[in-house]
């Protein structure tokens, strides 16, 4: 592992509650997460895992089934700082993120 003293939990993931608390995506109807890694970098506790969040299609033109609203690696960090506002760390190329925040 690249993070000293990290642990890998293949059956565990990020809880749906933690994912929803980030307020970046609408509430998801279907959720799964696995392959969690936990560790500490300096004084910062981190956890990341594979996440898939989906919503049931609501428009009649859409095919029956689910629409993926997020599929990727979700990071959770407990910073050793107190923030007085919401802090968002995003990928440089993620152009749809701000649209998702204002959903």
PDB file of N, CA, C and O in Angstrom, residues 17-78:
ATOM      1  N   UNK A  17     -25.231   7.074   4.053  1.00  0.00           N
ATOM      2  CA  UNK A  17     -25.432   8.306   4.822  1.00  0.00           C
ATOM      3  C   UNK A  17     -24.274   9.276   4.605  1.00  0.00           C
ATOM      4  O   UNK A  17     -24.484  10.464   4.350  1.00  0.00           O
ATOM      5  N   UNK A  18     -23.042   8.790   4.694  1.00  0.00           N
ATOM      6  CA  UNK A  18     -21.865   9.647   4.477  1.00  0.00           C
ATOM      7  C   UNK A  18     -21.867  10.185   3.053  1.00  0.00           C
ATOM      8  O   UNK A  18     -21.615  11.367   2.816  1.00  0.00           O
ATOM      9  N   UNK A  19     -22.177   9.336   2.076  1.00  0.00           N
ATOM     10  CA  UNK A  19     -22.231   9.775   0.680  1.00  0.00           C
ATOM     11  C   UNK A  19     -23.260  10.895   0.514  1.00  0.00           C
ATOM     12  O   UNK A  19     -22.985  11.910  -0.122  1.00  0.00           O
ATOM     13  N   UNK A  20     -24.444  10.744   1.101  1.00  0.00           N
ATOM     14  CA  UNK A  20     -25.489  11.754   0.957  1.00  0.00           C
ATOM     15  C   UNK A  20     -25.129  13.043   1.693  1.00  0.00           C
ATOM     16  O   UNK A  20     -25.501  14.131   1.269  1.00  0.00           O
ATOM     17  N   UNK A  21     -24.374  12.936   2.799  1.00  0.00           N
ATOM     18  CA  UNK A  21     -24.002  14.121   3.580  1.00  0.00           C
ATOM     19  C   UNK A  21     -23.070  15.060   2.818  1.00  0.00           C
ATOM     20  O   UNK A  21     -22.945  16.229   3.184  1.00  0.00           O
ATOM     21  N   UNK A  22     -22.440  14.584   1.754  1.00  0.00           N
ATOM     22  CA  UNK A  22     -21.545  15.462   0.989  1.00  0.00           C
ATOM     23  C   UNK A  22     -22.344  16.513   0.218  1.00  0.00           C
ATOM     24  O   UNK A  22     -21.791  17.526  -0.198  1.00  0.00           O
ATOM     25  N   UNK A  23     -23.645  16.285   0.023  1.00  0.00           N
ATOM     26  CA  UNK A  23     -24.538  17.234  -0.654  1.00  0.00           C
ATOM     27  C   UNK A  23     -24.111  17.575  -2.079  1.00  0.00           C
ATOM     28  O   UNK A  23     -24.391  18.661  -2.572  1.00  0.00           O
ATOM     29  N   UNK A  24     -23.426  16.678  -2.736  1.00  0.00           N
ATOM     30  CA  UNK A  24     -23.002  16.917  -4.118  1.00  0.00           C
ATOM     31  C   UNK A  24     -23.948  16.299  -5.135  1.00  0.00           C
ATOM     32  O   UNK A  24     -23.950  16.694  -6.294  1.00  0.00           O
ATOM     33  N   UNK A  25     -24.729  15.326  -4.714  1.00  0.00           N
ATOM     34  CA  UNK A  25     -25.592  14.582  -5.620  1.00  0.00           C
ATOM     35  C   UNK A  25     -26.988  14.490  -5.037  1.00  0.00           C
ATOM     36  O   UNK A  25     -27.164  14.530  -3.816  1.00  0.00           O
ATOM     37  N   UNK A  26     -28.002  14.343  -5.881  1.00  0.00           N
ATOM     38  CA  UNK A  26     -29.359  14.166  -5.351  1.00  0.00           C
ATOM     39  C   UNK A  26     -29.463  12.841  -4.583  1.00  0.00           C
ATOM     40  O   UNK A  26     -28.599  11.971  -4.722  1.00  0.00           O
ATOM     41  N   UNK A  27     -30.495  12.717  -3.774  1.00  0.00           N
ATOM     42  CA  UNK A  27     -30.721  11.458  -3.056  1.00  0.00           C
ATOM     43  C   UNK A  27     -30.761  10.308  -4.052  1.00  0.00           C
ATOM     44  O   UNK A  27     -31.367  10.413  -5.113  1.00  0.00           O
ATOM     45  N   UNK A  28     -30.106   9.226  -3.721  1.00  0.00           N
ATOM     46  CA  UNK A  28     -30.052   8.092  -4.642  1.00  0.00           C
ATOM     47  C   UNK A  28     -30.983   6.978  -4.175  1.00  0.00           C
ATOM     48  O   UNK A  28     -31.125   6.723  -2.985  1.00  0.00           O
ATOM     49  N   UNK A  29     -31.627   6.335  -5.160  1.00  0.00           N
ATOM     50  CA  UNK A  29     -32.552   5.240  -4.884  1.00  0.00           C
ATOM     51  C   UNK A  29     -31.831   3.913  -4.678  1.00  0.00           C
ATOM     52  O   UNK A  29     -32.303   3.039  -3.966  1.00  0.00           O
ATOM     53  N   UNK A  30     -30.711   3.760  -5.351  1.00  0.00           N
ATOM     54  CA  UNK A  30     -29.945   2.509  -5.289  1.00  0.00           C
ATOM     55  C   UNK A  30     -28.490   2.898  -5.028  1.00  0.00           C
ATOM     56  O   UNK A  30     -27.956   3.801  -5.671  1.00  0.00           O
ATOM     57  N   UNK A  31     -27.837   2.176  -4.095  1.00  0.00           N
ATOM     58  CA  UNK A  31     -26.484   2.544  -3.668  1.00  0.00           C
ATOM     59  C   UNK A  31     -25.691   1.296  -3.323  1.00  0.00           C
ATOM     60  O   UNK A  31     -26.211   0.377  -2.702  1.00  0.00           O
ATOM     61  N   UNK A  32     -24.428   1.294  -3.724  1.00  0.00           N
ATOM     62  CA  UNK A  32     -23.524   0.222  -3.303  1.00  0.00           C
ATOM     63  C   UNK A  32     -22.116   0.784  -3.153  1.00  0.00           C
ATOM     64  O   UNK A  32     -21.741   1.750  -3.817  1.00  0.00           O
ATOM     65  N   UNK A  33     -21.358   0.180  -2.256  1.00  0.00           N
ATOM     66  CA  UNK A  33     -19.984   0.604  -2.029  1.00  0.00           C
ATOM     67  C   UNK A  33     -19.195  -0.587  -1.504  1.00  0.00           C
ATOM     68  O   UNK A  33     -19.701  -1.385  -0.717  1.00  0.00           O
ATOM     69  N   UNK A  34     -17.944  -0.689  -1.964  1.00  0.00           N
ATOM     70  CA  UNK A  34     -17.081  -1.800  -1.544  1.00  0.00           C
ATOM     71  C   UNK A  34     -15.621  -1.412  -1.728  1.00  0.00           C
ATOM     72  O   UNK A  34     -15.311  -0.331  -2.208  1.00  0.00           O
ATOM     73  N   UNK A  35     -14.745  -2.307  -1.346  1.00  0.00           N
ATOM     74  CA  UNK A  35     -13.297  -2.133  -1.505  1.00  0.00           C
ATOM     75  C   UNK A  35     -12.768  -0.895  -0.785  1.00  0.00           C
ATOM     76  O   UNK A  35     -12.052  -0.067  -1.350  1.00  0.00           O
ATOM     77  N   UNK A  36     -13.106  -0.768   0.504  1.00  0.00           N
ATOM     78  CA  UNK A  36     -12.671   0.384   1.289  1.00  0.00           C
ATOM     79  C   UNK A  36     -11.206   0.270   1.694  1.00  0.00           C
ATOM     80  O   UNK A  36     -10.710  -0.819   1.987  1.00  0.00           O
ATOM     81  N   UNK A  37     -10.551   1.409   1.714  1.00  0.00           N
ATOM     82  CA  UNK A  37      -9.195   1.541   2.239  1.00  0.00           C
ATOM     83  C   UNK A  37      -9.247   2.636   3.293  1.00  0.00           C
ATOM     84  O   UNK A  37      -9.795   3.710   3.058  1.00  0.00           O
ATOM     85  N   UNK A  38      -8.698   2.353   4.483  1.00  0.00           N
ATOM     86  CA  UNK A  38      -8.644   3.330   5.565  1.00  0.00           C
ATOM     87  C   UNK A  38      -7.204   3.522   5.984  1.00  0.00           C
ATOM     88  O   UNK A  38      -6.412   2.579   5.978  1.00  0.00           O
ATOM     89  N   UNK A  39      -6.869   4.746   6.350  1.00  0.00           N
ATOM     90  CA  UNK A  39      -5.513   5.027   6.805  1.00  0.00           C
ATOM     91  C   UNK A  39      -5.408   6.452   7.306  1.00  0.00           C
ATOM     92  O   UNK A  39      -6.400   7.173   7.428  1.00  0.00           O
ATOM     93  N   UNK A  40      -4.191   6.854   7.582  1.00  0.00           N
ATOM     94  CA  UNK A  40      -3.915   8.199   8.069  1.00  0.00           C
ATOM     95  C   UNK A  40      -2.744   8.774   7.295  1.00  0.00           C
ATOM     96  O   UNK A  40      -1.731   8.099   7.089  1.00  0.00           O
ATOM     97  N   UNK A  41      -2.919  10.001   6.838  1.00  0.00           N
ATOM     98  CA  UNK A  41      -1.834  10.732   6.189  1.00  0.00           C
ATOM     99  C   UNK A  41      -1.549  11.930   7.078  1.00  0.00           C
ATOM    100  O   UNK A  41      -2.396  12.821   7.211  1.00  0.00           O
ATOM    101  N   UNK A  42      -0.376  11.925   7.711  1.00  0.00           N
ATOM    102  CA  UNK A  42      -0.089  12.956   8.715  1.00  0.00           C
ATOM    103  C   UNK A  42      -1.070  12.800   9.856  1.00  0.00           C
ATOM    104  O   UNK A  42      -1.164  11.748  10.463  1.00  0.00           O
ATOM    105  N   UNK A  43      -1.871  13.847  10.115  1.00  0.00           N
ATOM    106  CA  UNK A  43      -2.894  13.793  11.159  1.00  0.00           C
ATOM    107  C   UNK A  43      -4.296  13.633  10.583  1.00  0.00           C
ATOM    108  O   UNK A  43      -5.283  13.701  11.298  1.00  0.00           O
ATOM    109  N   UNK A  44      -4.380  13.420   9.268  1.00  0.00           N
ATOM    110  CA  UNK A  44      -5.669  13.348   8.598  1.00  0.00           C
ATOM    111  C   UNK A  44      -6.094  11.906   8.373  1.00  0.00           C
ATOM    112  O   UNK A  44      -5.413  11.152   7.683  1.00  0.00           O
ATOM    113  N   UNK A  45      -7.224  11.524   8.958  1.00  0.00           N
ATOM    114  CA  UNK A  45      -7.781  10.197   8.731  1.00  0.00           C
ATOM    115  C   UNK A  45      -8.495  10.209   7.383  1.00  0.00           C
ATOM    116  O   UNK A  45      -9.252  11.134   7.086  1.00  0.00           O
ATOM    117  N   UNK A  46      -8.252   9.182   6.582  1.00  0.00           N
ATOM    118  CA  UNK A  46      -8.894   9.089   5.274  1.00  0.00           C
ATOM    119  C   UNK A  46      -9.549   7.726   5.097  1.00  0.00           C
ATOM    120  O   UNK A  46      -9.174   6.746   5.728  1.00  0.00           O
ATOM    121  N   UNK A  47     -10.537   7.713   4.223  1.00  0.00           N
ATOM    122  CA  UNK A  47     -11.178   6.471   3.799  1.00  0.00           C
ATOM    123  C   UNK A  47     -11.627   6.697   2.368  1.00  0.00           C
ATOM    124  O   UNK A  47     -12.130   7.756   2.032  1.00  0.00           O
ATOM    125  N   UNK A  48     -11.415   5.717   1.526  1.00  0.00           N
ATOM    126  CA  UNK A  48     -11.960   5.793   0.177  1.00  0.00           C
ATOM    127  C   UNK A  48     -12.412   4.415  -0.250  1.00  0.00           C
ATOM    128  O   UNK A  48     -11.955   3.403   0.270  1.00  0.00           O
ATOM    129  N   UNK A  49     -13.369   4.415  -1.183  1.00  0.00           N
ATOM    130  CA  UNK A  49     -13.973   3.155  -1.622  1.00  0.00           C
ATOM    131  C   UNK A  49     -14.656   3.364  -2.962  1.00  0.00           C
ATOM    132  O   UNK A  49     -14.954   4.497  -3.356  1.00  0.00           O
ATOM    133  N   UNK A  50     -14.922   2.254  -3.624  1.00  0.00           N
ATOM    134  CA  UNK A  50     -15.719   2.301  -4.849  1.00  0.00           C
ATOM    135  C   UNK A  50     -17.171   2.570  -4.464  1.00  0.00           C
ATOM    136  O   UNK A  50     -17.686   1.963  -3.529  1.00  0.00           O
ATOM    137  N   UNK A  51     -17.828   3.469  -5.203  1.00  0.00           N
ATOM    138  CA  UNK A  51     -19.228   3.806  -4.941  1.00  0.00           C
ATOM    139  C   UNK A  51     -19.989   3.848  -6.255  1.00  0.00           C
ATOM    140  O   UNK A  51     -19.483   4.364  -7.255  1.00  0.00           O
ATOM    141  N   UNK A  52     -21.194   3.312  -6.238  1.00  0.00           N
ATOM    142  CA  UNK A  52     -22.133   3.466  -7.350  1.00  0.00           C
ATOM    143  C   UNK A  52     -23.456   3.928  -6.758  1.00  0.00           C
ATOM    144  O   UNK A  52     -24.001   3.287  -5.860  1.00  0.00           O
ATOM    145  N   UNK A  53     -23.945   5.071  -7.249  1.00  0.00           N
ATOM    146  CA  UNK A  53     -25.229   5.612  -6.803  1.00  0.00           C
ATOM    147  C   UNK A  53     -26.106   5.803  -8.032  1.00  0.00           C
ATOM    148  O   UNK A  53     -25.657   6.339  -9.046  1.00  0.00           O
ATOM    149  N   UNK A  54     -27.350   5.354  -7.925  1.00  0.00           N
ATOM    150  CA  UNK A  54     -28.267   5.408  -9.073  1.00  0.00           C
ATOM    151  C   UNK A  54     -29.643   5.894  -8.628  1.00  0.00           C
ATOM    152  O   UNK A  54     -30.036   5.722  -7.475  1.00  0.00           O
ATOM    153  N   UNK A  55     -30.361   6.483  -9.590  1.00  0.00           N
ATOM    154  CA  UNK A  55     -31.749   6.882  -9.387  1.00  0.00           C
ATOM    155  C   UNK A  55     -32.624   6.195 -10.410  1.00  0.00           C
ATOM    156  O   UNK A  55     -32.205   5.972 -11.553  1.00  0.00           O
ATOM    157  N   UNK A  56     -33.836   5.901 -10.003  1.00  0.00           N
ATOM    158  CA  UNK A  56     -34.809   5.298 -10.913  1.00  0.00           C
ATOM    159  C   UNK A  56     -35.199   6.330 -11.968  1.00  0.00           C
ATOM    160  O   UNK A  56     -35.420   7.496 -11.643  1.00  0.00           O
ATOM    161  N   UNK A  57     -35.251   5.899 -13.231  1.00  0.00           N
ATOM    162  CA  UNK A  57     -35.647   6.794 -14.313  1.00  0.00           C
ATOM    163  C   UNK A  57     -37.060   7.308 -14.090  1.00  0.00           C
ATOM    164  O   UNK A  57     -37.952   6.533 -13.777  1.00  0.00           O
ATOM    165  N   UNK A  58     -37.254   8.623 -14.233  1.00  0.00           N
ATOM    166  CA  UNK A  58     -38.567   9.206 -13.939  1.00  0.00           C
ATOM    167  C   UNK A  58     -39.278   9.731 -15.176  1.00  0.00           C
ATOM    168  O   UNK A  58     -40.473   9.939 -15.144  1.00  0.00           O
ATOM    169  N   UNK A  59     -38.551   9.992 -16.226  1.00  0.00           N
ATOM    170  CA  UNK A  59     -39.173  10.519 -17.444  1.00  0.00           C
ATOM    171  C   UNK A  59     -39.679   9.367 -18.302  1.00  0.00           C
ATOM    172  O   UNK A  59     -39.059   8.321 -18.389  1.00  0.00           O
ATOM    173  N   UNK A  60     -40.795   9.571 -18.972  1.00  0.00           N
ATOM    174  CA  UNK A  60     -41.384   8.504 -19.793  1.00  0.00           C
ATOM    175  C   UNK A  60     -40.493   8.142 -20.974  1.00  0.00           C
ATOM    176  O   UNK A  60     -40.518   7.018 -21.445  1.00  0.00           O
ATOM    177  N   UNK A  61     -39.709   9.090 -21.477  1.00  0.00           N
ATOM    178  CA  UNK A  61     -38.851   8.814 -22.628  1.00  0.00           C
ATOM    179  C   UNK A  61     -37.653   7.939 -22.259  1.00  0.00           C
ATOM    180  O   UNK A  61     -37.030   7.346 -23.113  1.00  0.00           O
ATOM    181  N   UNK A  62     -37.325   7.899 -20.969  1.00  0.00           N
ATOM    182  CA  UNK A  62     -36.179   7.104 -20.528  1.00  0.00           C
ATOM    183  C   UNK A  62     -36.540   5.623 -20.510  1.00  0.00           C
ATOM    184  O   UNK A  62     -37.681   5.254 -20.267  1.00  0.00           O
ATOM    185  N   UNK A  63     -35.555   4.816 -20.749  1.00  0.00           N
ATOM    186  CA  UNK A  63     -35.764   3.380 -20.648  1.00  0.00           C
ATOM    187  C   UNK A  63     -36.028   3.015 -19.195  1.00  0.00           C
ATOM    188  O   UNK A  63     -35.523   3.665 -18.286  1.00  0.00           O
ATOM    189  N   UNK A  64     -36.837   1.992 -18.961  1.00  0.00           N
ATOM    190  CA  UNK A  64     -37.048   1.559 -17.574  1.00  0.00           C
ATOM    191  C   UNK A  64     -35.703   1.164 -16.955  1.00  0.00           C
ATOM    192  O   UNK A  64     -34.836   0.644 -17.635  1.00  0.00           O
ATOM    193  N   UNK A  65     -35.547   1.443 -15.712  1.00  0.00           N
ATOM    194  CA  UNK A  65     -34.325   1.077 -15.032  1.00  0.00           C
ATOM    195  C   UNK A  65     -33.751   2.243 -14.260  1.00  0.00           C
ATOM    196  O   UNK A  65     -34.467   3.156 -13.869  1.00  0.00           O
ATOM    197  N   UNK A  66     -32.448   2.213 -14.070  1.00  0.00           N
ATOM    198  CA  UNK A  66     -31.788   3.188 -13.217  1.00  0.00           C
ATOM    199  C   UNK A  66     -30.775   4.003 -14.008  1.00  0.00           C
ATOM    200  O   UNK A  66     -30.146   3.519 -14.942  1.00  0.00           O
ATOM    201  N   UNK A  67     -30.605   5.253 -13.578  1.00  0.00           N
ATOM    202  CA  UNK A  67     -29.637   6.171 -14.172  1.00  0.00           C
ATOM    203  C   UNK A  67     -28.504   6.347 -13.166  1.00  0.00           C
ATOM    204  O   UNK A  67     -28.752   6.675 -11.996  1.00  0.00           O
ATOM    205  N   UNK A  68     -27.283   6.153 -13.587  1.00  0.00           N
ATOM    206  CA  UNK A  68     -26.139   6.304 -12.694  1.00  0.00           C
ATOM    207  C   UNK A  68     -25.844   7.783 -12.495  1.00  0.00           C
ATOM    208  O   UNK A  68     -25.624   8.513 -13.454  1.00  0.00           O
ATOM    209  N   UNK A  69     -25.845   8.210 -11.213  1.00  0.00           N
ATOM    210  CA  UNK A  69     -25.521   9.596 -10.904  1.00  0.00           C
ATOM    211  C   UNK A  69     -24.088   9.742 -10.400  1.00  0.00           C
ATOM    212  O   UNK A  69     -23.516  10.824 -10.450  1.00  0.00           O
ATOM    213  N   UNK A  70     -23.492   8.645  -9.917  1.00  0.00           N
ATOM    214  CA  UNK A  70     -22.079   8.640  -9.529  1.00  0.00           C
ATOM    215  C   UNK A  70     -21.568   7.215  -9.610  1.00  0.00           C
ATOM    216  O   UNK A  70     -22.211   6.293  -9.125  1.00  0.00           O
ATOM    217  N   UNK A  71     -20.405   7.054 -10.202  1.00  0.00           N
ATOM    218  CA  UNK A  71     -19.722   5.761 -10.231  1.00  0.00           C
ATOM    219  C   UNK A  71     -18.229   6.050 -10.231  1.00  0.00           C
ATOM    220  O   UNK A  71     -17.703   6.625 -11.180  1.00  0.00           O
ATOM    221  N   UNK A  72     -17.572   5.702  -9.133  1.00  0.00           N
ATOM    222  CA  UNK A  72     -16.140   5.973  -9.047  1.00  0.00           C
ATOM    223  C   UNK A  72     -15.625   5.794  -7.632  1.00  0.00           C
ATOM    224  O   UNK A  72     -16.257   5.148  -6.800  1.00  0.00           O
ATOM    225  N   UNK A  73     -14.482   6.405  -7.372  1.00  0.00           N
ATOM    226  CA  UNK A  73     -13.864   6.342  -6.053  1.00  0.00           C
ATOM    227  C   UNK A  73     -14.306   7.571  -5.264  1.00  0.00           C
ATOM    228  O   UNK A  73     -14.149   8.705  -5.718  1.00  0.00           O
ATOM    229  N   UNK A  74     -14.880   7.333  -4.100  1.00  0.00           N
ATOM    230  CA  UNK A  74     -15.348   8.408  -3.225  1.00  0.00           C
ATOM    231  C   UNK A  74     -14.379   8.502  -2.049  1.00  0.00           C
ATOM    232  O   UNK A  74     -14.075   7.506  -1.401  1.00  0.00           O
ATOM    233  N   UNK A  75     -13.892   9.709  -1.775  1.00  0.00           N
ATOM    234  CA  UNK A  75     -12.935   9.944  -0.689  1.00  0.00           C
ATOM    235  C   UNK A  75     -13.616  10.640   0.475  1.00  0.00           C
ATOM    236  O   UNK A  75     -14.392  11.573   0.279  1.00  0.00           O
ATOM    237  N   UNK A  76     -13.276  10.212   1.678  1.00  0.00           N
ATOM    238  CA  UNK A  76     -13.734  10.849   2.903  1.00  0.00           C
ATOM    239  C   UNK A  76     -12.498  11.173   3.725  1.00  0.00           C
ATOM    240  O   UNK A  76     -11.615  10.327   3.893  1.00  0.00           O
ATOM    241  N   UNK A  77     -12.396  12.409   4.219  1.00  0.00           N
ATOM    242  CA  UNK A  77     -11.245  12.810   5.026  1.00  0.00           C
ATOM    243  C   UNK A  77     -11.712  13.580   6.242  1.00  0.00           C
ATOM    244  O   UNK A  77     -12.643  14.379   6.155  1.00  0.00           O
ATOM    245  N   UNK A  78     -11.069  13.322   7.368  1.00  0.00           N
ATOM    246  CA  UNK A  78     -11.341  14.063   8.598  1.00  0.00           C
ATOM    247  C   UNK A  78     -10.177  15.022   8.803  1.00  0.00           C
ATOM    248  O   UNK A  78      -9.155  14.655   9.361  1.00  0.00           O
TER     249      UNK A  78
END
